[in-house]
Amino acid sequence: MSKKVLIISGSPRVNGNSEMLCDQFAKGASEAGHEVEKISLAGKKIGFCLACYACEKSSCPQQDDARSIIDKMLAADVLVLSTPVYFYSMSAQLKALIDRSVMVYPNIKEKDFYYIMTMADTEMQNFRGTVEALRGFVLCCENSRECGMIQASGVFEKGEIIGHPAMEAAYKMGKTIR
């Protein structure tokens, strides 16, 4: 059965290492027969949550790209959250989007989640903060499941991911969506 797969690339760098992994995941998922869309947060306007809670009564007063992306998150069966690691956590772009989902997060449920992460550091333990931050969001999404994770270390300069084992792993993971 074909699923709607939404890949959110949280890197501020267009065509960077984590985005290249997203493309490999997308290729695998598409070849497996799924409907795939990738959104790059680079260049998107996503304001920080103001904690005004106007969204409880009507809608968020911020007129930016967050609402349309969150609508796509609600419609997807599979969500792929991708980010470079900055100071042992996710990028500000991805975190801002997640925080803005406060208006509807109870409706982001019964999803399959995959994570894609890259970092310059080579100590695998330093992915821990990013993984826990992503898991914190998924824990708030009722009946959702963590289905897979790609962690590529030792990549900093744009394009260093080419030839890295994570490229093949991302492709294969995309193909395994059921």
PDB file of C-alpha atoms in Angstrom, residues 107-175:
ATOM      1  CA  ASN A 107      -3.485  15.665  15.647  1.00  0.00           C
ATOM      2  CA  ILE A 108      -0.025  14.567  14.523  1.00  0.00           C
ATOM      3  CA  LYS A 109      -0.667  10.977  15.469  1.00  0.00           C
ATOM      4  CA  GLU A 110      -0.281   7.458  14.161  1.00  0.00           C
ATOM      5  CA  LYS A 111       2.760   8.425  12.086  1.00  0.00           C
ATOM      6  CA  ASP A 112       5.928   6.536  11.294  1.00  0.00           C
ATOM      7  CA  PHE A 113       8.991   8.680  12.016  1.00  0.00           C
ATOM      8  CA  TYR A 114      12.505   8.396  10.641  1.00  0.00           C
ATOM      9  CA  TYR A 115      15.464  10.565  11.613  1.00  0.00           C
ATOM     10  CA  ILE A 116      18.425  11.624   9.489  1.00  0.00           C
ATOM     11  CA  MET A 117      21.321  13.389  11.214  1.00  0.00           C
ATOM     12  CA  THR A 118      24.773  14.548  10.189  1.00  0.00           C
ATOM     13  CA  MET A 119      27.618  16.082  12.153  1.00  0.00           C
ATOM     14  CA  ALA A 120      31.253  17.029  11.746  1.00  0.00           C
ATOM     15  CA  ASP A 121      32.190  15.371  15.033  1.00  0.00           C
ATOM     16  CA  THR A 122      33.241  11.715  14.864  1.00  0.00           C
ATOM     17  CA  GLU A 123      32.096  10.666  18.344  1.00  0.00           C
ATOM     18  CA  MET A 124      28.825   8.800  17.789  1.00  0.00           C
ATOM     19  CA  GLN A 125      27.739   9.482  21.381  1.00  0.00           C
ATOM     20  CA  ASN A 126      27.421  13.148  20.432  1.00  0.00           C
ATOM     21  CA  PHE A 127      24.269  12.408  18.455  1.00  0.00           C
ATOM     22  CA  ARG A 128      22.544  11.637  21.762  1.00  0.00           C
ATOM     23  CA  GLY A 129      21.145  15.138  22.415  1.00  0.00           C
ATOM     24  CA  THR A 130      19.706  15.387  18.910  1.00  0.00           C
ATOM     25  CA  VAL A 131      18.120  11.943  19.116  1.00  0.00           C
ATOM     26  CA  GLU A 132      16.536  12.738  22.468  1.00  0.00           C
ATOM     27  CA  ALA A 133      15.202  16.088  21.208  1.00  0.00           C
ATOM     28  CA  LEU A 134      13.595  14.385  18.189  1.00  0.00           C
ATOM     29  CA  ARG A 135      12.202  11.621  20.381  1.00  0.00           C
ATOM     30  CA  GLY A 136      10.715  14.239  22.700  1.00  0.00           C
ATOM     31  CA  PHE A 137       8.613  15.518  19.817  1.00  0.00           C
ATOM     32  CA  VAL A 138       7.581  12.042  18.656  1.00  0.00           C
ATOM     33  CA  LEU A 139       6.546  11.101  22.203  1.00  0.00           C
ATOM     34  CA  CYS A 140       3.976  13.914  21.987  1.00  0.00           C
ATOM     35  CA  CYS A 141       2.528  12.464  18.765  1.00  0.00           C
ATOM     36  CA  GLU A 142       0.027   9.866  19.926  1.00  0.00           C
ATOM     37  CA  ASN A 143       0.488   6.297  18.661  1.00  0.00           C
ATOM     38  CA  SER A 144       3.461   7.291  16.529  1.00  0.00           C
ATOM     39  CA  ARG A 145       6.480   5.083  16.011  1.00  0.00           C
ATOM     40  CA  GLU A 146      10.183   5.616  15.582  1.00  0.00           C
ATOM     41  CA  CYS A 147      11.021   3.398  12.614  1.00  0.00           C
ATOM     42  CA  GLY A 148      14.600   4.196  11.689  1.00  0.00           C
ATOM     43  CA  MET A 149      17.577   6.456  12.075  1.00  0.00           C
ATOM     44  CA  ILE A 150      20.581   7.457   9.983  1.00  0.00           C
ATOM     45  CA  GLN A 151      23.533   9.013  11.796  1.00  0.00           C
ATOM     46  CA  ALA A 152      26.409  10.205   9.632  1.00  0.00           C
ATOM     47  CA  SER A 153      29.427  11.484  11.530  1.00  0.00           C
ATOM     48  CA  GLY A 154      32.622  13.059  10.270  1.00  0.00           C
ATOM     49  CA  VAL A 155      30.939  15.165   7.569  1.00  0.00           C
ATOM     50  CA  PHE A 156      31.201  18.934   7.603  1.00  0.00           C
ATOM     51  CA  GLU A 157      32.045  20.410   4.225  1.00  0.00           C
ATOM     52  CA  LYS A 158      29.270  20.353   1.665  1.00  0.00           C
ATOM     53  CA  GLY A 159      29.482  17.115  -0.314  1.00  0.00           C
ATOM     54  CA  GLU A 160      31.590  15.160   2.184  1.00  0.00           C
ATOM     55  CA  ILE A 161      28.673  12.748   2.530  1.00  0.00           C
ATOM     56  CA  ILE A 162      29.248  11.457  -1.019  1.00  0.00           C
ATOM     57  CA  GLY A 163      30.692   7.970  -0.708  1.00  0.00           C
ATOM     58  CA  HIS A 164      29.808   7.767   3.005  1.00  0.00           C
ATOM     59  CA  PRO A 165      28.055   4.512   3.994  1.00  0.00           C
ATOM     60  CA  ALA A 166      25.088   6.578   5.207  1.00  0.00           C
ATOM     61  CA  MET A 167      24.172   7.344   1.571  1.00  0.00           C
ATOM     62  CA  GLU A 168      23.418   3.695   0.835  1.00  0.00           C
ATOM     63  CA  ALA A 169      21.813   3.249   4.263  1.00  0.00           C
ATOM     64  CA  ALA A 170      19.423   6.170   3.630  1.00  0.00           C
ATOM     65  CA  TYR A 171      18.441   4.751   0.238  1.00  0.00           C
ATOM     66  CA  LYS A 172      17.817   1.286   1.698  1.00  0.00           C
ATOM     67  CA  MET A 173      15.852   2.710   4.618  1.00  0.00           C
ATOM     68  CA  GLY A 174      13.570   4.577   2.215  1.00  0.00           C
ATOM     69  CA  LYS A 175      12.949   1.327   0.344  1.00  0.00           C
TER      70      LYS A 175
END
